[in-house]
Short mmCIF file of N, CA and C in Angstrom, two decimals:
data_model
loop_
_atom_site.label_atom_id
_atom_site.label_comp_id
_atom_site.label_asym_id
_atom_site.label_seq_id
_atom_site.Cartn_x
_atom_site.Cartn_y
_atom_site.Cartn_z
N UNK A 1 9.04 13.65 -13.11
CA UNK A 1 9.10 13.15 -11.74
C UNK A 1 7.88 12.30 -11.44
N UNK A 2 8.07 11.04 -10.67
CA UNK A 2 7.22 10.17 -10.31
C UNK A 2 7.18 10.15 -8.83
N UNK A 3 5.96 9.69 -8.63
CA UNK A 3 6.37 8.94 -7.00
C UNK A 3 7.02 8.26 -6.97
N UNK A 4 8.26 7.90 -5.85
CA UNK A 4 8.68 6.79 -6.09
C UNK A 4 8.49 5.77 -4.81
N UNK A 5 7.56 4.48 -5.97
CA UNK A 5 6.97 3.73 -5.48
C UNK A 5 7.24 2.90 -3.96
N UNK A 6 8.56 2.92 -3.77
CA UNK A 6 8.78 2.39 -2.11
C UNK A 6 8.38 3.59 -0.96
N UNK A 7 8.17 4.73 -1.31
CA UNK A 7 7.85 5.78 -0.52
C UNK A 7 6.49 5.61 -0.25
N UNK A 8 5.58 5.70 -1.15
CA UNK A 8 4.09 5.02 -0.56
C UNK A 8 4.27 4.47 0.32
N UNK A 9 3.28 5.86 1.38
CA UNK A 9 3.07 5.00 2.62
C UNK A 9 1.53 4.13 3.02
N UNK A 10 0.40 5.26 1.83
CA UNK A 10 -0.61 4.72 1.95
C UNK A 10 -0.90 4.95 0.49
N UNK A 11 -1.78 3.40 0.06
CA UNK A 11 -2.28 3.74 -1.29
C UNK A 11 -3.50 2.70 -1.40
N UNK A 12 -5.34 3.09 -0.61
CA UNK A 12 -5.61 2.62 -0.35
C UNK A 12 -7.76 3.67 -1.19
N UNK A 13 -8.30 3.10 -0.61
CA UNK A 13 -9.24 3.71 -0.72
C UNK A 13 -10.20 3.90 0.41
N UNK A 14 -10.56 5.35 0.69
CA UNK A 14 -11.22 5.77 1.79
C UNK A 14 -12.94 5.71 2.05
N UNK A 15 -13.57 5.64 2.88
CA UNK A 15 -14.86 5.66 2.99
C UNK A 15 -15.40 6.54 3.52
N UNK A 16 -15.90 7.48 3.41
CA UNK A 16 -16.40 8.53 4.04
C UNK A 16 -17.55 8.43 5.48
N UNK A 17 -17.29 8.30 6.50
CA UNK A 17 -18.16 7.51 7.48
C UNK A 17 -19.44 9.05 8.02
N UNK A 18 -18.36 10.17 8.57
CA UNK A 18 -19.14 10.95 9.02
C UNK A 18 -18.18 12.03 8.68
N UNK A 19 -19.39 13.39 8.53
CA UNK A 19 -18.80 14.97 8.34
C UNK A 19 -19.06 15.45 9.56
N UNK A 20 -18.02 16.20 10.12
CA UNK A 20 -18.10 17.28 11.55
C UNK A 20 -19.05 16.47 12.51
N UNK A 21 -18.89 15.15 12.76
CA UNK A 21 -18.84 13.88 14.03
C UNK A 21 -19.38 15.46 15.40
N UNK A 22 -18.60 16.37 15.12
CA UNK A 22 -18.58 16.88 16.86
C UNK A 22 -18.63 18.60 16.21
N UNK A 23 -19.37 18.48 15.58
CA UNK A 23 -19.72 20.06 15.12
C UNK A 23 -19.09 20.42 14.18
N UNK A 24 -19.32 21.19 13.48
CA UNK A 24 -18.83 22.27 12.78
C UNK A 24 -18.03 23.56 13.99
N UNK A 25 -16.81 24.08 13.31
CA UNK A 25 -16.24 25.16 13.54
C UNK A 25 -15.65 26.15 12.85
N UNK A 26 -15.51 26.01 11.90
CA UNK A 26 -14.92 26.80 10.95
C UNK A 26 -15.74 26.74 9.61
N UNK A 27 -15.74 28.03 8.88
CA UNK A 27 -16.92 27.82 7.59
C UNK A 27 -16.24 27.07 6.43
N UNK A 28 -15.70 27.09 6.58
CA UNK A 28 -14.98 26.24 5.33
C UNK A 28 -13.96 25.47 5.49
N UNK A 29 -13.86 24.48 6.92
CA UNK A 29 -13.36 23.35 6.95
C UNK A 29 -14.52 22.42 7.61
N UNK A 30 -14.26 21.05 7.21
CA UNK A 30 -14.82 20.20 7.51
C UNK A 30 -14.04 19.07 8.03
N UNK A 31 -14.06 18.32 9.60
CA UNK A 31 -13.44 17.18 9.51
C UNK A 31 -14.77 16.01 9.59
N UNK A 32 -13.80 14.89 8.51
CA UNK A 32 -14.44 13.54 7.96
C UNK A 32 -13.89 12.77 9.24
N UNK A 33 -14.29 11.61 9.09
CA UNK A 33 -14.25 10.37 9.59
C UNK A 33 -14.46 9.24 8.85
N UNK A 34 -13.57 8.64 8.39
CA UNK A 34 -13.35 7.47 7.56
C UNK A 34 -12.84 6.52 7.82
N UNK A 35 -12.84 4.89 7.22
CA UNK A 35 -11.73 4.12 7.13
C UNK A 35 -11.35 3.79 5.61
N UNK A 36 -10.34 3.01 5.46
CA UNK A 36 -10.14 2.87 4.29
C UNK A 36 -10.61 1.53 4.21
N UNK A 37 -10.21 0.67 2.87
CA UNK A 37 -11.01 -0.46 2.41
C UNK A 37 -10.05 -1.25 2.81
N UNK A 38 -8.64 -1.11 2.36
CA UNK A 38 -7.47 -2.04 2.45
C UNK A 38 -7.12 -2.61 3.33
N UNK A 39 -6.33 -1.61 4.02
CA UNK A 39 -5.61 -1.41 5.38
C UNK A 39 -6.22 -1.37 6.78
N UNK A 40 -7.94 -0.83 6.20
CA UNK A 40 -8.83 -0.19 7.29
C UNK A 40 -8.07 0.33 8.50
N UNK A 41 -7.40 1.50 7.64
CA UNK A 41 -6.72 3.07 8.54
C UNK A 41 -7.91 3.66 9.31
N UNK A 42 -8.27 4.13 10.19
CA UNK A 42 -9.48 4.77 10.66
C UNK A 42 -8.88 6.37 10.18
N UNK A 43 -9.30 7.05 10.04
CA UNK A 43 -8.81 8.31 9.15
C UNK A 43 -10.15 9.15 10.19
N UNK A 44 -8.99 10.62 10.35
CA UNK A 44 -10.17 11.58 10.68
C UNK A 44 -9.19 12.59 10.13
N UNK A 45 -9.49 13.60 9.25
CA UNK A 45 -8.75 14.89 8.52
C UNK A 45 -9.65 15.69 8.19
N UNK A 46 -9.26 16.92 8.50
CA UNK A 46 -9.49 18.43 7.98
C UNK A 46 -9.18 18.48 6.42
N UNK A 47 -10.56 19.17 5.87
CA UNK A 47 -10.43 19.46 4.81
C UNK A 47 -11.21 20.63 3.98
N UNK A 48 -11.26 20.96 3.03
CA UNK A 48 -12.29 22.08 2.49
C UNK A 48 -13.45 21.69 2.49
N UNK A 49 -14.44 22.43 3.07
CA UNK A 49 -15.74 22.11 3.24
C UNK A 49 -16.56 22.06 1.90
N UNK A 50 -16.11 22.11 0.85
CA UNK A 50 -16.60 22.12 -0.41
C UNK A 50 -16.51 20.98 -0.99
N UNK A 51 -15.42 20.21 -0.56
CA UNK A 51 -15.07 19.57 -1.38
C UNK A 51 -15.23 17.54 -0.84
N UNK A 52 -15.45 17.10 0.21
CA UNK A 52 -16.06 15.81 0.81
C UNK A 52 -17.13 15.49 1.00
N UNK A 53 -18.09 14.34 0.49
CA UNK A 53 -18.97 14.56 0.57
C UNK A 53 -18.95 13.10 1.45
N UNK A 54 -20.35 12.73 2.56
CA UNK A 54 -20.66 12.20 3.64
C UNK A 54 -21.10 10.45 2.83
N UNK A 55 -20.54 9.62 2.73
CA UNK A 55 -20.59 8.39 2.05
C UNK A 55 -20.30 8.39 1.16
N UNK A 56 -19.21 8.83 0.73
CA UNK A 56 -18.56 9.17 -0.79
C UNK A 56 -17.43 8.37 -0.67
N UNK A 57 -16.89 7.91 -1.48
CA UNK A 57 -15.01 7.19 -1.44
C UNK A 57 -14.10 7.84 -2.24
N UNK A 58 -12.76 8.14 -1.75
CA UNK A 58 -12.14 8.35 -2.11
C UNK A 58 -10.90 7.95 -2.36
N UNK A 59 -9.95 8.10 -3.48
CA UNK A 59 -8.53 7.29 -3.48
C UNK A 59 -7.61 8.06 -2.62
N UNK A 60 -7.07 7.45 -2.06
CA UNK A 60 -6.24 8.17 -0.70
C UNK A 60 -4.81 7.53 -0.96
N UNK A 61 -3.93 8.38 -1.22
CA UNK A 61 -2.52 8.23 -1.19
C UNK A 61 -1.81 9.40 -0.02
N UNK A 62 -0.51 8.19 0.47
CA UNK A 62 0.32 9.53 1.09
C UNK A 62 1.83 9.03 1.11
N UNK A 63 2.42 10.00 0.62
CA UNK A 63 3.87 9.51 0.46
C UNK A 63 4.86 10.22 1.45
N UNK A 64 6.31 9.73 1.42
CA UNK A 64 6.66 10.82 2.70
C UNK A 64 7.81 11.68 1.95
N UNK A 65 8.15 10.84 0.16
CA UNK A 65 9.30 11.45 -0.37
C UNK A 65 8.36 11.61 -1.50
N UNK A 66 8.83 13.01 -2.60
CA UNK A 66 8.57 12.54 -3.92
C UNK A 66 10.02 12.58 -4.77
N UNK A 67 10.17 12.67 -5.96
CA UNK A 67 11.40 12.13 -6.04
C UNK A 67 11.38 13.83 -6.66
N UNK A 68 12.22 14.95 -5.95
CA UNK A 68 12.33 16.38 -6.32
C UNK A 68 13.95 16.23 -5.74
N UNK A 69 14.37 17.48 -6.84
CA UNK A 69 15.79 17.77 -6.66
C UNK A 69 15.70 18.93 -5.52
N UNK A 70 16.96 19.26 -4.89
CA UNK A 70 16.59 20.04 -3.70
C UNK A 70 15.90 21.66 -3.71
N UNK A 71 16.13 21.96 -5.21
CA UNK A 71 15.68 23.31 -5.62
C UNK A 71 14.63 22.90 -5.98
N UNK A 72 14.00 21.74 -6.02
CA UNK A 72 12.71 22.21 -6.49
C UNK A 72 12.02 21.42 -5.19
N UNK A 73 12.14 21.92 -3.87
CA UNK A 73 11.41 21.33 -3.17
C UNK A 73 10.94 22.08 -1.99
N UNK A 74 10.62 23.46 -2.86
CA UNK A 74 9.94 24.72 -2.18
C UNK A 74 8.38 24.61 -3.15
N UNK A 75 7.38 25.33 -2.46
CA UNK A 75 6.25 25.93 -3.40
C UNK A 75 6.25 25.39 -4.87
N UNK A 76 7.27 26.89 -5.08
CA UNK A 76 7.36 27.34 -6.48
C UNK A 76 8.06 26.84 -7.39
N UNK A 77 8.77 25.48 -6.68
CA UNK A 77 9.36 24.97 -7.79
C UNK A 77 8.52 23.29 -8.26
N UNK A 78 7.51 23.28 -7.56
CA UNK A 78 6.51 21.58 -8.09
C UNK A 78 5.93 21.71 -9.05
N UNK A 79 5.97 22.82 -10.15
CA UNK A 79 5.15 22.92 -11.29
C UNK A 79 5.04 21.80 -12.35
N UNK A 80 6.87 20.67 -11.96
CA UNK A 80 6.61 19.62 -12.27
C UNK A 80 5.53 18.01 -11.97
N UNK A 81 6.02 18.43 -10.81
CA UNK A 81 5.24 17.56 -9.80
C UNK A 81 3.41 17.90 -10.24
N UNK A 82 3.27 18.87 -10.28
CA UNK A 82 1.42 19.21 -10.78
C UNK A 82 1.24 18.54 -12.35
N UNK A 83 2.33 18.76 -12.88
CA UNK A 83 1.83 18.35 -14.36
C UNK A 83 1.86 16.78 -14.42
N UNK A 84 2.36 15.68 -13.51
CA UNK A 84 2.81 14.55 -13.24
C UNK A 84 1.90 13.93 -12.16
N UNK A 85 2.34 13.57 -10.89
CA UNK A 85 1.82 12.93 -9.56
C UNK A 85 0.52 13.40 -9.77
N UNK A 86 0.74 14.94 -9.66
CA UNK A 86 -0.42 15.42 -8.81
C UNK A 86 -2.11 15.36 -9.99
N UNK A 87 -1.36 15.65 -10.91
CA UNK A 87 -2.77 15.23 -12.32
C UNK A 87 -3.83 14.61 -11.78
N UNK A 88 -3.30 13.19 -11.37
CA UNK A 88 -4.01 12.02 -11.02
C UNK A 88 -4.75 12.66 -9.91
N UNK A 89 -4.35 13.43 -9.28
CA UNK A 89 -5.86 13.56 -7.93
C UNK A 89 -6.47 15.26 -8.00
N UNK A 90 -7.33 15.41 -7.35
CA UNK A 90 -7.74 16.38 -7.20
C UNK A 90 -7.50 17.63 -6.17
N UNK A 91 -7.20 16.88 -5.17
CA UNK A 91 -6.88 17.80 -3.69
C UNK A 91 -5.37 17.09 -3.05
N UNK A 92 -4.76 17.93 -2.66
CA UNK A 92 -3.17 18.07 -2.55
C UNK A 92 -2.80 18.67 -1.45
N UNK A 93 -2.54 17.90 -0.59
CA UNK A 93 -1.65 18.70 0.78
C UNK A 93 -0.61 18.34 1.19
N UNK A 94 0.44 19.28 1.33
CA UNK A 94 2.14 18.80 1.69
C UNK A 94 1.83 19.42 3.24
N UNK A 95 2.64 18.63 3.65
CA UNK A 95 2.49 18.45 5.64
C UNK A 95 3.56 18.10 6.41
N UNK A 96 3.90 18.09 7.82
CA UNK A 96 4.42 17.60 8.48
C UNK A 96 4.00 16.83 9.72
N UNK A 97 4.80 15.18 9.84
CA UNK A 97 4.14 14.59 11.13
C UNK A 97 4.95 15.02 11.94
N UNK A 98 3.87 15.65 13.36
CA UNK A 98 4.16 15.88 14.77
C UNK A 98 4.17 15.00 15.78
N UNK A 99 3.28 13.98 15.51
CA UNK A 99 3.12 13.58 17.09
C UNK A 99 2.68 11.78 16.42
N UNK A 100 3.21 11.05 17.48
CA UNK A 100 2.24 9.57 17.38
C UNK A 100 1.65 8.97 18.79
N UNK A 101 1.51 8.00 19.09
CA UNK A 101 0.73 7.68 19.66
C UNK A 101 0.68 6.19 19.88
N UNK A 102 1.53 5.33 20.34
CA UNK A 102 1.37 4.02 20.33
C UNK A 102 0.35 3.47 21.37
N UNK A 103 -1.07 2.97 20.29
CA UNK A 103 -1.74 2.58 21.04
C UNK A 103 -2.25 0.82 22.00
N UNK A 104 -1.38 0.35 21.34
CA UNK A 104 -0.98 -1.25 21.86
C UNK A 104 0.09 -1.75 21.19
N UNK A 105 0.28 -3.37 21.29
CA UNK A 105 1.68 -3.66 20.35
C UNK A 105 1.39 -3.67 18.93
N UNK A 106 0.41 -3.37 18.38
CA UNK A 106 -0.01 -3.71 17.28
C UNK A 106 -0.30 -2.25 16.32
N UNK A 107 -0.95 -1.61 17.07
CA UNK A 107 -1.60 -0.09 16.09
C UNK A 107 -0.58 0.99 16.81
N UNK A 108 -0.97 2.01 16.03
CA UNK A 108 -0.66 3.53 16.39
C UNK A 108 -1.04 4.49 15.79
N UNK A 109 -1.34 5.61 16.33
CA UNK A 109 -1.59 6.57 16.03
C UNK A 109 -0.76 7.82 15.21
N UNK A 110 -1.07 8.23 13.91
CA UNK A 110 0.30 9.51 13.43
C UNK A 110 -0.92 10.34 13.02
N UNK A 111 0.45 11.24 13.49
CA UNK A 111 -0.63 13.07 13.49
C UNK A 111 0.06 13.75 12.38
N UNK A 112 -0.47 14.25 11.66
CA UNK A 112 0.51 15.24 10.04
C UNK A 112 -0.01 16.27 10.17
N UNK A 113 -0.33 17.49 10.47
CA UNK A 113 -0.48 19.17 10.19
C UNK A 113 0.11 19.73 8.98
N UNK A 114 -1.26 19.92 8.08
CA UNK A 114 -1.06 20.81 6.76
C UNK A 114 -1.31 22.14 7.07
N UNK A 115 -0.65 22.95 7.07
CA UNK A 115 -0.71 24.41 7.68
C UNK A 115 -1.51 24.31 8.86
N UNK A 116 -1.58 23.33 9.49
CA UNK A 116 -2.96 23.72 10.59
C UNK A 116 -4.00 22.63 10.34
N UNK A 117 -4.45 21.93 9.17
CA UNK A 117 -5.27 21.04 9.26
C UNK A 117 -4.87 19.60 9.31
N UNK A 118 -5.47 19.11 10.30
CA UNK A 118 -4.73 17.47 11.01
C UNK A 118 -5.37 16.74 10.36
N UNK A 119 -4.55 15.36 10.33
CA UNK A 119 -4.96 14.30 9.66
C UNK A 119 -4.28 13.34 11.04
N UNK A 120 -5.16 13.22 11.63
CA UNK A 120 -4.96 11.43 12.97
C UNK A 120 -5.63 10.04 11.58
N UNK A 121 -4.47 9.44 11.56
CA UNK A 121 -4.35 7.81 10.95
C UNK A 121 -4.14 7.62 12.14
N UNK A 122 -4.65 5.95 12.32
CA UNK A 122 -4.85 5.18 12.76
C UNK A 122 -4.69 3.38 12.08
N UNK A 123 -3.60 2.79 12.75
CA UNK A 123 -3.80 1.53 12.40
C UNK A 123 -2.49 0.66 12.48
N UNK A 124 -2.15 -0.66 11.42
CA UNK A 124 -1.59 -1.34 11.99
C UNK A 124 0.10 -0.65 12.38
N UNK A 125 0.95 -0.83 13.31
CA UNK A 125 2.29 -0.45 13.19
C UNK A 125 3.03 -0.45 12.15
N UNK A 126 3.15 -1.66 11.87
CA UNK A 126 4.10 -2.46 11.01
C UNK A 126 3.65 -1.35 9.29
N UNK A 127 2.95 -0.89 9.46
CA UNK A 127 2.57 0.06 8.15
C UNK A 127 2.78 1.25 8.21
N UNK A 128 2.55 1.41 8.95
CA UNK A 128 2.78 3.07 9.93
C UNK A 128 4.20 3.54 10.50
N UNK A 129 5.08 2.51 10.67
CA UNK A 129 5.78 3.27 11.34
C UNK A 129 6.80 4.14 10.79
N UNK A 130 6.88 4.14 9.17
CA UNK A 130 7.75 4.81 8.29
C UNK A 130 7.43 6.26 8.43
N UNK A 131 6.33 6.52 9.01
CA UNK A 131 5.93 8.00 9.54
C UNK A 131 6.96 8.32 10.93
N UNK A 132 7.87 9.26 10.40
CA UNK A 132 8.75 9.70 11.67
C UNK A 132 8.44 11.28 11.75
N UNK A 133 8.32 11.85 13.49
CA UNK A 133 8.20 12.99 13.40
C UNK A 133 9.25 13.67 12.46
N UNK A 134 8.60 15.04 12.31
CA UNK A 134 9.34 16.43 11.71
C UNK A 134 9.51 15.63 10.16
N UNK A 135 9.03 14.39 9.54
CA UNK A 135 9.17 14.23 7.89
C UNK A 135 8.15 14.55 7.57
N UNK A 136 8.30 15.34 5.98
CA UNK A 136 7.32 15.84 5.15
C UNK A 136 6.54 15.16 4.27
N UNK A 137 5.34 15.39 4.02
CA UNK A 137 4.62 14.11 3.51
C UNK A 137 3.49 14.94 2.32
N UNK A 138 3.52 13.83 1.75
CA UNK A 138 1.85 14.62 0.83
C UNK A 138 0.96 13.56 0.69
N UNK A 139 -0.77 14.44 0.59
CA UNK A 139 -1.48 13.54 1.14
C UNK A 139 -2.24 14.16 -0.29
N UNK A 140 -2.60 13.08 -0.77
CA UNK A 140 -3.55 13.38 -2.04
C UNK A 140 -4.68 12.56 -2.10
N UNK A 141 -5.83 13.27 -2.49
CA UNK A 141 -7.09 12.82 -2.89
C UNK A 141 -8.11 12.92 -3.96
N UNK A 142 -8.67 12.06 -4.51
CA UNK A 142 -9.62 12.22 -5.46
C UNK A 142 -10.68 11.09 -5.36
N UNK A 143 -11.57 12.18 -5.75
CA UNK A 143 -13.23 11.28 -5.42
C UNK A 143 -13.38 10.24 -6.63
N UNK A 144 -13.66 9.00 -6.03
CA UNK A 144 -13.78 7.70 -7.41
C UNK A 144 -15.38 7.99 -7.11
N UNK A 145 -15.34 8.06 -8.63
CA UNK A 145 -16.99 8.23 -9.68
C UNK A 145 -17.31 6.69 -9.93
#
């Protein structure tokens, strides 16, 4: 199984701007503040506090399909998907978008909740708008050395 490539919604590289902007709250989450290089998404997401570091970049993908048969599109059945897609990055979150936000004719806002940790993108429409509430998405990352 591959991504399949028209599903990329983002495939860009991130900049790490600021860690916990407005405090810390939790011991082992951290939200970043980023943009990316490409697209310049303004990015703010929850993540393991172990694992982002504060002017660091990262490759940032997020898709909204991967190409899984319907049994394997619980948990326990992506063992393919890990040995494949997911190789390539390091940190892995499957999610759902809740909420958007149209903020002029041009940008908008999409909200995704991974068990609880948000990811607000930000940026142009016309890129964004393939994000529809209640679709499932995965958001993968790995730090470029």
């Amino acid at each position: 199984n591959t991504i399949m490539q028209n599903n990329i919604l983002i495939d860009d590289t991130l900049k790490v701007k600021e860690v916990n902007r407005d405090g810390k709250h939790f011991d082992k989450v951290s939200r970043i503040n980023g943009v990316t290089e490409v697209y310049e998404y303004e990015i703010t997401l929850d993540v393991h506090a172990d694992y982002i570091k504060e002017g660091s970049l990262y490759k940032i993908a997020l898709t909204n399909e991967m190409d899984l048969d319907e049994e394997d599109s619980d948990y326990y059945g992506m063992s393919s998907l890990t040995e494949t897609v997911f190789k390539d990055y390091d940190y892995v979150m499957h999610g759902k978008v809740f909420r958007f936000d149209i903020k002029d004719e041009n940008n908008i806002s999409q909200y995704i909740s991974f068990g609880g940790l948000i990811l607000k993108i930000t940026g142009d429409i016309k890129y964004l708008k393939n994000l529809e509430i209640d679709s499932k998405v995965f958001l993968m990352l790995k730090e470029c050395k």
